[in-house]
Amino acid sequence: MSISQCLLIKNGRVIDPSQNLDAITDILVRDGKIVAIGKAIPVRPDEPLESLDVSGLVVTPGWIDIHTHLREPGGTHKETIETGTRSAAAGGFTSIACMANTQPVNDSSYITTYIRQKVSSDSPVNVFPIGAVTKGLKGEELAEIGSMREAGIVAISDDGKTVMNAYLFRKALDYSRRFDLVVISHAEDLNLKGRGVMNEGFNSARFGLRGIPKAAEEVIVARDIYLAELTGARLHIAHASTAGSVALIREAKRRGIQVTAEVTPHHLTLTDEAVGPYDTNTKVAPPLREKEDIEALQEAVADGTIDALASDHAPHAREEKEVEYDHAEFGMVGLETAFPLYYSKVLKNHWDLSQLVSAMTWKPAQIIGVKKGTLQVGADADISIFDPKHEWTIDRQAFLSKSQNSPFHGWSMTGKPAFTIVAGKVIYRSAHLKGKS
Ligand code: DOR
């Protein structure tokens, strides 16, 4: 008989919205599962027990990022499964879902299986692959949705590109029901977007850059909501960025259509004003918008219109970003800055802490249909612990990600991931805790 491994996490403020819990208490983990929550949990004297005193820290179910780009296979000069998942662990995430826009694209069970095998040897966190909607993300022919589902995908998406053919998208929604998969929409009408590189408006005119109108996003959000209604399928809107999208999603929910949505840290904290110094790290799809959009997005998280807080971690190499704004790739890294930005820059004035935790734990778990995001007894012991008081400055040179394309370098933060625990094992411990506990 093997000896059980136990971990006792003591004296933390435990917040678990899945069971309406907010209390200073202890958690006992045995063999990768939560076995008890409460004070003075009895432990067996014969069992080896590791004890972690987390006084002053906040303990939550493990954070889940449903929107990460890991780049492997094919883009390993930007990120590998190993570097991306270490970056996730350092950002406090215990689970991530990775998008299909790798090379080759994850549009078949072979690629899904390849990713899962790589993950089992290289990743400290759980990785849930997302399959493509169309072969090669070309928008012409459906990918092998059924066999990818058997191989382990949790959702389908052509993220990075929009499926412009509404007939094909409808078919994908129809199929997704059969396989109980959510369809994630990257909502940007490619014709309206054209060769635009930033939000269309006063600032694009000022900076002399081609604009992308908000309508490019909103027409696809509206289309996909109608198609979700038509098919009865589950639709998820990735990186909602405009007040107009929020209004459409709110109305669709009111009408009982199965739609969920996510927002990113950058769309909640930066406006298109940030493009001013032509820092290509601000170039992202969809683009940074305006103050009124940020306000609508903040409110939408507070009232539940937006369900999940994602990262849209999109690593790109230096040579792909250190070029003219027009030629730079779209995207920014986000795993190591997502939670700190949400916690330091948005939370105080707009949400309560349990809303933030819900949107990073059980709500994203429900969207992709995985049994995660809770600290209930019997659940996997995936736990994120953060230090709410630690003050620090974002330094992109210190990222564990292979890429450094962040516009947040030099920003001051209060609050930092402290411990990341997956299946009862501490896989990340922040250096700032040295000398403590
Ligand atoms: O800016 C973005 N970059 N948006 C996306 O949707 C895709 C991503 C990427 O893959 O680089």
Coordinates of C-alpha atoms and ligand atoms in Angstrom, one line a residue:
M1 CA 0.0 0.0 0.0
S2 CA 1.4 3.4 -0.9
I3 CA 1.7 6.1 1.7
S4 CA -0.7 9.1 1.2
Q5 CA 0.7 12.5 0.6
C6 CA -1.0 15.2 2.6
L7 CA -0.8 19.0 2.4
L8 CA -2.3 21.2 5.1
I9 CA -2.9 24.8 3.9
K10 CA -3.4 26.8 7.1
N11 CA -4.8 30.2 8.1
G12 CA -5.5 31.6 4.7
R13 CA -8.6 33.6 3.7
V14 CA -10.3 31.0 1.6
I15 CA -12.7 32.4 -1.0
D16 CA -14.7 29.8 -3.0
P17 CA -17.7 31.3 -4.8
S18 CA -18.8 27.8 -5.9
Q19 CA -19.8 27.1 -2.3
N20 CA -20.3 30.7 -1.1
L21 CA -17.3 30.5 1.2
D22 CA -15.2 33.4 2.4
A23 CA -13.5 32.6 5.7
I24 CA -10.1 32.3 7.4
T25 CA -9.7 28.5 7.5
D26 CA -7.6 25.5 6.6
I27 CA -7.7 23.0 3.8
L28 CA -6.4 19.5 3.9
V29 CA -5.3 17.8 0.7
R30 CA -4.7 14.1 0.4
D31 CA -3.4 12.4 -2.8
G32 CA -4.3 15.3 -5.0
K33 CA -7.8 15.8 -3.8
I34 CA -9.4 18.2 -1.3
V35 CA -10.4 16.1 1.7
A36 CA -11.5 18.7 4.3
I37 CA -12.0 22.4 4.8
G38 CA -12.3 23.8 8.3
K39 CA -10.5 24.6 11.5
A40 CA -8.7 21.9 13.5
I41 CA -9.0 19.3 10.8
P42 CA -7.9 15.9 12.3
V43 CA -4.8 14.5 10.6
R44 CA -3.7 10.9 10.9
P45 CA -0.4 10.7 12.9
D46 CA 1.0 8.1 10.6
E47 CA 0.7 10.2 7.4
P48 CA 3.6 12.4 6.2
L49 CA 2.2 15.9 6.3
E50 CA 3.5 19.0 4.6
S51 CA 2.2 22.2 6.2
L52 CA 1.9 25.6 4.5
D53 CA 1.1 28.6 6.7
V54 CA -0.6 31.1 4.4
S55 CA -1.6 33.7 7.0
G56 CA -2.3 37.0 5.3
L57 CA -2.7 35.4 1.9
V58 CA -5.9 34.6 -0.1
V59 CA -6.7 31.0 -1.1
T60 CA -9.0 30.3 -4.1
P61 CA -9.8 27.4 -6.4
G62 CA -7.2 27.2 -9.1
W63 CA -7.5 29.9 -11.8
I64 CA -8.5 28.8 -15.3
D65 CA -7.5 30.7 -18.4
I66 CA -9.8 29.7 -21.3
H67 CA -7.8 31.7 -23.8
T68 CA -4.1 31.0 -24.2
H69 CA -1.9 30.7 -27.3
L70 CA 0.9 28.2 -26.6
R71 CA 2.4 28.2 -30.1
E72 CA 3.6 24.6 -30.1
P73 CA 3.7 22.9 -32.6
G74 CA 5.2 25.3 -35.1
G75 CA 5.8 28.6 -33.3
T76 CA 8.3 27.5 -30.7
H77 CA 10.5 30.6 -31.3
K78 CA 7.6 32.5 -29.6
E79 CA 6.6 29.9 -26.9
T80 CA 6.7 26.2 -26.2
I81 CA 4.3 24.1 -24.2
E82 CA 6.9 24.0 -21.5
T83 CA 7.6 27.8 -21.4
G84 CA 4.0 28.8 -21.8
T85 CA 2.8 26.5 -19.0
R86 CA 5.5 27.6 -16.6
S87 CA 4.4 31.2 -17.4
A88 CA 0.9 30.1 -16.5
A89 CA 2.0 28.6 -13.2
A90 CA 3.9 31.8 -12.4
G91 CA 0.7 33.7 -13.2
G92 CA -1.2 31.7 -10.7
F93 CA -3.1 29.5 -13.3
T94 CA -3.6 25.8 -12.6
S95 CA -5.5 25.2 -15.9
I96 CA -5.4 26.7 -19.3
A97 CA -7.2 26.1 -22.6
C98 CA -4.9 26.5 -25.6
M99 CA -6.1 27.8 -29.0
A100 CA -5.9 26.0 -32.2
N101 CA -3.9 28.5 -34.3
T102 CA -0.6 26.5 -34.1
Q103 CA 1.3 25.2 -37.2
P104 CA 0.0 22.8 -38.1
V105 CA -3.4 24.0 -36.9
N106 CA -5.1 21.8 -34.3
D107 CA -7.7 20.6 -36.7
S108 CA -7.3 16.8 -36.4
S109 CA -7.1 14.2 -33.6
Y110 CA -3.4 13.7 -34.5
I111 CA -2.5 17.3 -33.5
T112 CA -4.7 17.1 -30.4
T113 CA -3.0 13.9 -29.4
Y114 CA 0.4 15.4 -30.0
I115 CA -0.4 18.4 -27.8
R116 CA -1.8 16.2 -25.0
Q117 CA 1.3 14.0 -25.1
K118 CA 3.6 17.0 -25.0
V119 CA 1.6 18.4 -22.1
S120 CA 1.9 15.2 -20.1
S121 CA 5.7 15.4 -20.2
D122 CA 6.3 19.2 -20.3
S123 CA 3.5 21.0 -18.3
P124 CA 3.1 21.6 -14.6
V125 CA -0.5 22.8 -15.2
N126 CA -3.6 21.2 -16.7
V127 CA -3.9 22.0 -20.4
F128 CA -7.2 21.6 -22.3
P129 CA -6.8 21.8 -26.1
I130 CA -9.3 23.7 -28.2
G131 CA -9.8 22.4 -31.7
A132 CA -10.2 24.4 -34.9
V133 CA -13.7 25.0 -36.4
T134 CA -12.3 24.8 -40.0
K135 CA -9.4 22.9 -41.5
G136 CA -6.3 25.0 -41.4
L137 CA -8.4 27.9 -40.1
K138 CA -9.1 28.6 -43.7
G139 CA -12.9 29.0 -43.2
E140 CA -13.7 26.6 -46.1
E141 CA -14.3 23.1 -44.7
L142 CA -15.1 21.9 -41.2
A143 CA -12.3 20.4 -39.1
E144 CA -12.5 16.8 -37.7
I145 CA -14.6 17.9 -34.8
G146 CA -15.8 14.4 -33.6
S147 CA -12.4 12.8 -33.7
M148 CA -10.8 15.8 -32.0
R149 CA -13.5 15.5 -29.3
E150 CA -12.5 11.9 -28.7
A151 CA -8.9 12.9 -28.5
G152 CA -9.7 15.4 -25.8
I153 CA -10.6 18.9 -27.1
V154 CA -13.0 21.0 -24.8
A155 CA -14.1 23.6 -27.4
I156 CA -13.8 24.6 -31.0
S157 CA -12.5 27.9 -32.3
D158 CA -10.7 29.5 -35.3
D159 CA -9.5 32.2 -32.8
G160 CA -7.2 34.6 -34.5
K161 CA -9.5 34.5 -37.5
T162 CA -13.3 34.7 -38.0
V163 CA -15.2 32.0 -39.8
M164 CA -16.6 34.4 -42.3
N165 CA -18.9 31.9 -44.0
A166 CA -22.2 32.1 -41.9
Y167 CA -23.4 28.8 -43.4
L168 CA -20.2 27.0 -42.2
F169 CA -20.4 28.6 -38.8
R170 CA -24.0 27.4 -38.5
K171 CA -22.9 23.9 -39.4
A172 CA -20.2 24.1 -36.8
L173 CA -22.7 25.1 -34.2
D174 CA -25.0 22.2 -35.2
Y175 CA -22.1 19.7 -34.9
S176 CA -21.0 21.2 -31.6
R177 CA -24.3 20.3 -30.0
R178 CA -23.8 16.7 -31.0
F179 CA -20.4 16.6 -29.3
D180 CA -21.4 18.8 -26.4
L181 CA -18.8 21.4 -27.2
V182 CA -18.9 25.2 -26.9
V183 CA -18.0 27.2 -30.0
I184 CA -15.7 30.1 -29.3
S185 CA -16.2 33.1 -31.7
H186 CA -13.4 35.4 -32.7
A187 CA -15.6 38.2 -33.8
E188 CA -14.0 40.5 -36.4
D189 CA -15.5 40.9 -39.8
L190 CA -12.4 40.5 -41.9
N191 CA -13.6 42.7 -44.7
L192 CA -14.6 45.5 -42.4
K193 CA -11.3 45.1 -40.6
G194 CA -9.4 45.2 -43.8
R195 CA -5.8 46.3 -43.2
G196 CA -6.7 48.1 -40.0
V197 CA -4.2 48.0 -37.2
M198 CA -6.0 49.9 -34.4
N199 CA -9.4 51.1 -33.3
E200 CA -11.0 53.5 -35.8
G201 CA -11.7 56.9 -34.4
F202 CA -10.2 60.1 -33.3
N203 CA -6.9 58.5 -32.3
S204 CA -6.4 56.5 -35.5
A205 CA -6.8 59.8 -37.4
R206 CA -4.4 61.5 -35.0
F207 CA -1.7 58.8 -35.2
G208 CA -2.2 58.2 -39.0
L209 CA -2.9 54.5 -38.7
R210 CA -5.6 52.5 -40.4
G211 CA -8.6 52.0 -38.2
I212 CA -10.8 49.0 -37.4
P213 CA -14.4 50.1 -36.6
K214 CA -16.2 48.7 -33.6
A215 CA -18.8 47.5 -36.0
A216 CA -16.3 44.9 -37.4
E217 CA -16.7 43.1 -34.0
E218 CA -20.4 43.9 -33.4
V219 CA -21.7 42.6 -36.7
I220 CA -20.1 39.2 -36.1
V221 CA -21.3 39.1 -32.4
A222 CA -24.8 39.8 -33.6
R223 CA -24.6 37.2 -36.4
D224 CA -23.2 34.5 -34.1
I225 CA -25.9 35.2 -31.5
Y226 CA -28.6 34.8 -34.1
L227 CA -26.9 31.5 -35.2
A228 CA -26.7 30.3 -31.6
E229 CA -30.4 31.0 -31.3
L230 CA -31.1 29.2 -34.6
T231 CA -29.1 26.1 -33.6
G232 CA -29.6 26.0 -29.8
A233 CA -25.8 25.6 -29.5
R234 CA -23.5 27.0 -26.9
L235 CA -21.7 30.1 -28.1
H236 CA -18.8 31.9 -26.3
I237 CA -17.6 35.3 -27.4
A238 CA -13.8 35.6 -27.0
H239 CA -12.3 38.9 -26.0
A240 CA -15.3 41.2 -26.1
S241 CA -14.0 44.7 -26.6
T242 CA -16.8 47.2 -27.2
A243 CA -19.8 48.6 -25.4
G244 CA -21.9 47.5 -28.4
S245 CA -20.9 43.9 -28.0
V246 CA -21.7 44.0 -24.3
A247 CA -25.2 45.3 -25.1
L248 CA -25.7 42.5 -27.7
I249 CA -24.6 39.8 -25.2
R250 CA -26.7 41.2 -22.4
E251 CA -29.8 41.2 -24.6
A252 CA -29.1 37.7 -25.9
K253 CA -28.8 36.4 -22.3
R254 CA -32.0 38.1 -21.4
R255 CA -33.7 36.3 -24.3
G256 CA -32.4 32.9 -23.0
I257 CA -29.8 32.3 -25.8
Q258 CA -26.9 30.2 -24.6
V259 CA -24.1 32.7 -24.9
T260 CA -21.2 33.4 -22.6
A261 CA -18.4 35.9 -23.0
E262 CA -14.9 36.8 -21.8
V263 CA -12.8 39.9 -21.5
T264 CA -9.1 40.4 -21.4
P265 CA -6.9 42.5 -19.0
H266 CA -5.8 44.8 -21.8
H267 CA -9.3 45.7 -22.9
L268 CA -10.2 46.6 -19.3
T269 CA -7.1 48.8 -18.7
L270 CA -5.9 50.4 -21.9
T271 CA -7.5 52.7 -24.4
D272 CA -6.4 53.3 -28.0
E273 CA -4.5 56.4 -26.6
A274 CA -1.8 53.9 -25.6
V275 CA -1.0 53.3 -29.2
G276 CA 0.4 56.8 -29.3
P277 CA 4.1 56.1 -28.9
Y278 CA 3.7 53.5 -31.6
D279 CA 4.6 50.7 -29.2
T280 CA 3.8 47.6 -31.2
N281 CA 3.0 45.8 -28.0
T282 CA -0.3 47.7 -28.0
K283 CA -1.2 46.1 -31.3
V284 CA -3.8 43.4 -30.6
A285 CA -6.9 41.9 -32.1
P286 CA -9.5 43.1 -31.4
P287 CA -7.8 46.5 -30.9
L288 CA -7.7 48.6 -27.7
R289 CA -10.9 50.7 -27.7
E290 CA -12.1 53.8 -25.8
K291 CA -13.0 54.9 -22.3
E292 CA -16.7 54.2 -22.7
D293 CA -16.0 50.7 -23.9
I294 CA -13.8 50.0 -20.8
E295 CA -16.6 51.3 -18.6
A296 CA -19.2 49.0 -20.3
L297 CA -16.9 46.0 -20.0
Q298 CA -16.2 46.6 -16.3
E299 CA -19.9 46.9 -15.6
A300 CA -20.6 43.8 -17.7
V301 CA -18.3 41.7 -15.5
A302 CA -20.0 43.2 -12.4
D303 CA -23.5 42.3 -13.6
G304 CA -22.6 38.9 -15.0
T305 CA -23.0 39.7 -18.7
I306 CA -19.4 38.8 -19.1
D307 CA -18.7 35.5 -17.5
A308 CA -14.9 35.0 -17.6
L309 CA -11.7 36.9 -17.2
A310 CA -9.2 35.5 -19.7
S311 CA -5.6 36.4 -20.6
D312 CA -5.5 36.0 -24.4
H313 CA -1.8 35.3 -23.9
A314 CA -0.4 35.8 -27.4
P315 CA 3.4 35.6 -27.4
H316 CA 5.4 37.0 -30.3
A317 CA 9.1 37.2 -30.9
R318 CA 11.1 40.4 -30.8
E319 CA 11.6 40.5 -34.5
E320 CA 7.9 40.2 -35.1
K321 CA 7.2 43.2 -32.9
E322 CA 10.2 45.4 -33.5
V323 CA 9.0 46.5 -36.9
E324 CA 6.7 49.3 -38.1
Y325 CA 3.3 49.3 -36.5
D326 CA 1.6 48.3 -39.7
H327 CA 3.7 45.2 -40.0
A328 CA 3.8 44.0 -36.4
E329 CA 1.9 40.9 -35.3
F330 CA -1.3 41.3 -33.3
G331 CA -1.1 40.1 -29.7
M332 CA 0.5 40.5 -26.3
V333 CA 1.6 38.1 -23.6
G334 CA -0.7 38.0 -20.6
L335 CA -0.4 35.0 -18.3
E336 CA 1.9 36.6 -15.8
T337 CA 0.1 39.9 -15.7
A338 CA -3.5 39.0 -16.0
F339 CA -4.4 38.5 -12.4
P340 CA -2.3 41.4 -11.1
L341 CA -3.9 43.7 -13.5
Y342 CA -7.4 42.6 -12.7
Y343 CA -6.7 42.8 -9.0
S344 CA -4.7 46.0 -8.9
K345 CA -6.3 48.1 -11.6
V346 CA -9.9 47.1 -11.9
L347 CA -11.3 45.3 -8.9
K348 CA -11.4 48.0 -6.3
N349 CA -13.8 50.4 -8.0
H350 CA -15.9 47.9 -9.8
W351 CA -16.2 44.3 -8.5
D352 CA -16.1 42.5 -5.3
L353 CA -13.5 39.9 -4.8
S354 CA -15.8 36.9 -5.1
Q355 CA -16.9 38.2 -8.5
L356 CA -13.3 38.3 -9.7
V357 CA -12.7 34.8 -8.3
S358 CA -15.8 33.4 -9.9
A359 CA -14.8 34.8 -13.3
M360 CA -11.4 33.1 -13.0
T361 CA -12.6 29.7 -11.5
W362 CA -15.9 28.0 -11.7
K363 CA -17.5 30.1 -14.4
P364 CA -14.7 29.4 -17.0
A365 CA -14.8 25.7 -15.8
Q366 CA -18.5 25.6 -16.7
I367 CA -17.9 27.3 -20.1
I368 CA -15.5 24.6 -21.3
G369 CA -17.2 21.8 -19.3
V370 CA -14.4 20.7 -17.0
K371 CA -14.6 19.5 -13.4
K372 CA -12.5 22.3 -12.0
G373 CA -12.9 25.7 -10.3
T374 CA -14.1 24.5 -6.9
L375 CA -12.6 23.6 -3.5
Q376 CA -15.4 21.3 -2.6
V377 CA -14.5 18.2 -0.8
G378 CA -13.6 15.5 -3.4
A379 CA -12.5 18.1 -6.0
D380 CA -9.0 18.0 -7.6
A381 CA -6.7 20.0 -5.3
D382 CA -5.9 22.7 -7.8
I383 CA -5.4 25.9 -5.7
S384 CA -4.3 29.4 -6.4
I385 CA -2.9 31.5 -3.5
F386 CA -2.1 35.2 -3.8
D387 CA -0.6 37.8 -1.7
P388 CA -3.0 40.7 -1.7
K389 CA -0.5 43.2 -0.3
H390 CA 2.7 42.6 -2.2
E391 CA 3.8 45.7 -4.1
W392 CA 5.9 45.1 -7.2
T393 CA 6.6 46.3 -10.7
I394 CA 6.0 44.4 -13.9
D395 CA 9.3 43.6 -15.5
R396 CA 9.0 41.8 -18.8
Q397 CA 12.6 40.6 -18.6
A398 CA 11.5 38.5 -15.6
F399 CA 8.7 36.7 -17.4
L400 CA 9.0 32.9 -17.6
S401 CA 7.3 33.1 -21.0
K402 CA 9.6 32.9 -24.0
S403 CA 8.3 36.2 -25.2
Q404 CA 8.2 39.7 -23.7
N405 CA 5.6 41.5 -25.8
S406 CA 3.8 43.3 -23.0
P407 CA 2.7 46.9 -22.9
F408 CA 2.6 46.7 -19.1
H409 CA 6.3 46.8 -18.5
G410 CA 7.1 49.1 -15.6
W411 CA 3.5 49.2 -14.3
S412 CA 3.1 49.2 -10.5
M413 CA 1.0 46.4 -9.0
T414 CA -0.4 45.5 -5.6
G415 CA -1.2 41.8 -5.3
K416 CA 0.8 38.9 -6.7
P417 CA 0.4 35.1 -7.2
A418 CA 2.1 33.5 -4.2
F419 CA 1.7 29.7 -4.6
T420 CA 0.2 27.7 -7.4
I421 CA -0.9 24.1 -6.5
V422 CA -1.9 21.5 -9.0
A423 CA -3.2 18.1 -7.8
G424 CA -1.9 18.9 -4.4
K425 CA 1.6 19.7 -5.5
V426 CA 3.2 23.2 -5.1
I427 CA 4.3 23.9 -8.7
Y428 CA 5.1 27.6 -8.2
R429 CA 6.2 29.6 -5.2
S430 CA 6.8 33.3 -5.7
A431 CA 10.4 34.5 -4.9
H432 CA 9.0 37.4 -2.9
L433 CA 8.0 34.9 -0.1
K434 CA 11.5 33.9 0.6
G435 CA 12.2 34.0 4.3
K436 CA 8.5 33.8 5.1
S437 CA 6.6 30.8 6.4
Ligands
DOR1 O1 -4.1 39.8 -30.9 C1 -4.3 38.6 -31.1 N1 -3.3 37.7 -31.3 N2 -5.6 38.2 -31.2 C2 -5.9 37.0 -31.5 O2 -7.1 36.7 -31.5 C3 -4.9 36.0 -31.9 C4 -3.6 36.3 -31.3 C5 -2.5 35.5 -31.8 O3 -2.6 34.3 -32.0 O4 -1.4 36.1 -31.9

